Amino acid sequence: DDEAPAADPAPSPPELAIAAETERALAAAMARLPVELRAALLLATQQGLAYSEAAAMQGVTEETARWRVYRARQLLLEMCF
């Protein structure tokens, strides 16, 4: 039988360390976001709400909710990379 051994699905120690550091950096960056941007991002991504639903929860227009999510993502990228 010439089958190659299956790759180990468990992450290696360096991969685990990188993932942990990335998670710490993201959490720190999230904490530095303005509250309205952080809320919009979490509603749309973590809660899975449509922009219209996130907008209604924040008392803003759908366009504003979209902008807040976009701006939050921009700021996170700037802070983390």
Short mmCIF file of C-alpha atoms in Angstrom, two decimals:
data_model
loop_
_atom_site.label_atom_id
_atom_site.label_comp_id
_atom_site.label_asym_id
_atom_site.label_seq_id
_atom_site.Cartn_x
_atom_site.Cartn_y
_atom_site.Cartn_z
CA ASP A 1 0.00 0.00 0.00
CA ASP A 2 1.59 3.30 -1.15
CA GLU A 3 -0.64 5.69 0.76
CA ALA A 4 1.11 8.65 2.38
CA PRO A 5 0.54 9.01 6.10
CA ALA A 6 -2.22 11.43 7.02
CA ALA A 7 -1.04 14.83 8.13
CA ASP A 8 -1.36 15.48 11.84
CA PRO A 9 -4.37 17.81 12.22
CA ALA A 10 -3.16 19.11 15.59
CA PRO A 11 -1.39 22.47 15.42
CA SER A 12 2.29 22.55 16.27
CA PRO A 13 3.59 24.47 19.31
CA PRO A 14 4.78 27.39 17.13
CA GLU A 15 1.37 27.51 15.42
CA LEU A 16 -0.35 27.55 18.81
CA ALA A 17 1.91 30.37 20.00
CA ILE A 18 1.22 32.42 16.88
CA ALA A 19 -2.52 31.86 17.22
CA ALA A 20 -2.45 32.89 20.89
CA GLU A 21 -0.47 36.05 20.15
CA THR A 22 -2.79 36.93 17.27
CA GLU A 23 -5.80 36.47 19.54
CA ARG A 24 -4.24 38.70 22.22
CA ALA A 25 -3.41 41.41 19.68
CA LEU A 26 -6.91 41.31 18.21
CA ALA A 27 -8.55 41.47 21.65
CA ALA A 28 -6.39 44.47 22.59
CA ALA A 29 -7.19 46.21 19.31
CA MET A 30 -10.92 45.50 19.73
CA ALA A 31 -10.80 47.10 23.18
CA ARG A 32 -9.29 50.26 21.67
CA LEU A 33 -12.04 50.66 19.06
CA PRO A 34 -14.63 53.36 19.71
CA VAL A 35 -17.63 51.69 21.33
CA GLU A 36 -20.02 52.37 18.43
CA LEU A 37 -17.62 50.78 15.92
CA ARG A 38 -16.93 47.80 18.17
CA ALA A 39 -20.66 47.25 18.73
CA ALA A 40 -21.45 47.40 15.01
CA LEU A 41 -18.65 44.97 14.20
CA LEU A 42 -19.70 42.50 16.88
CA LEU A 43 -23.37 42.67 15.92
CA ALA A 44 -22.57 42.00 12.26
CA THR A 45 -19.83 39.40 12.70
CA GLN A 46 -20.24 37.65 16.04
CA GLN A 47 -24.02 37.85 16.28
CA GLY A 48 -24.51 37.33 12.54
CA LEU A 49 -27.05 40.12 12.22
CA ALA A 50 -27.86 41.71 8.89
CA TYR A 51 -26.72 45.32 8.58
CA SER A 52 -30.36 46.42 8.76
CA GLU A 53 -30.79 44.58 12.08
CA ALA A 54 -27.52 45.93 13.49
CA ALA A 55 -28.58 49.41 12.41
CA ALA A 56 -31.95 49.08 14.13
CA MET A 57 -30.27 47.92 17.35
CA GLN A 58 -27.93 50.92 17.27
CA GLY A 59 -30.58 53.42 16.21
CA VAL A 60 -28.76 54.39 13.02
CA THR A 61 -29.29 53.95 9.29
CA GLU A 62 -28.17 50.80 7.52
CA GLU A 63 -25.59 52.87 5.64
CA THR A 64 -24.12 54.05 8.96
CA ALA A 65 -24.01 50.50 10.29
CA ARG A 66 -22.17 49.36 7.15
CA TRP A 67 -19.71 52.24 7.47
CA ARG A 68 -19.09 51.46 11.14
CA VAL A 69 -18.28 47.81 10.37
CA TYR A 70 -16.04 48.87 7.48
CA ARG A 71 -14.24 51.46 9.62
CA ALA A 72 -13.82 49.03 12.52
CA ARG A 73 -12.18 46.51 10.18
CA GLN A 74 -9.89 49.21 8.78
CA LEU A 75 -8.79 50.28 12.24
CA LEU A 76 -8.19 46.70 13.36
CA LEU A 77 -5.97 46.10 10.35
CA GLU A 78 -4.01 49.28 11.08
CA MET A 79 -3.59 48.36 14.75
CA CYS A 80 -2.65 44.71 14.18
CA PHE A 81 -0.42 44.92 11.11
#
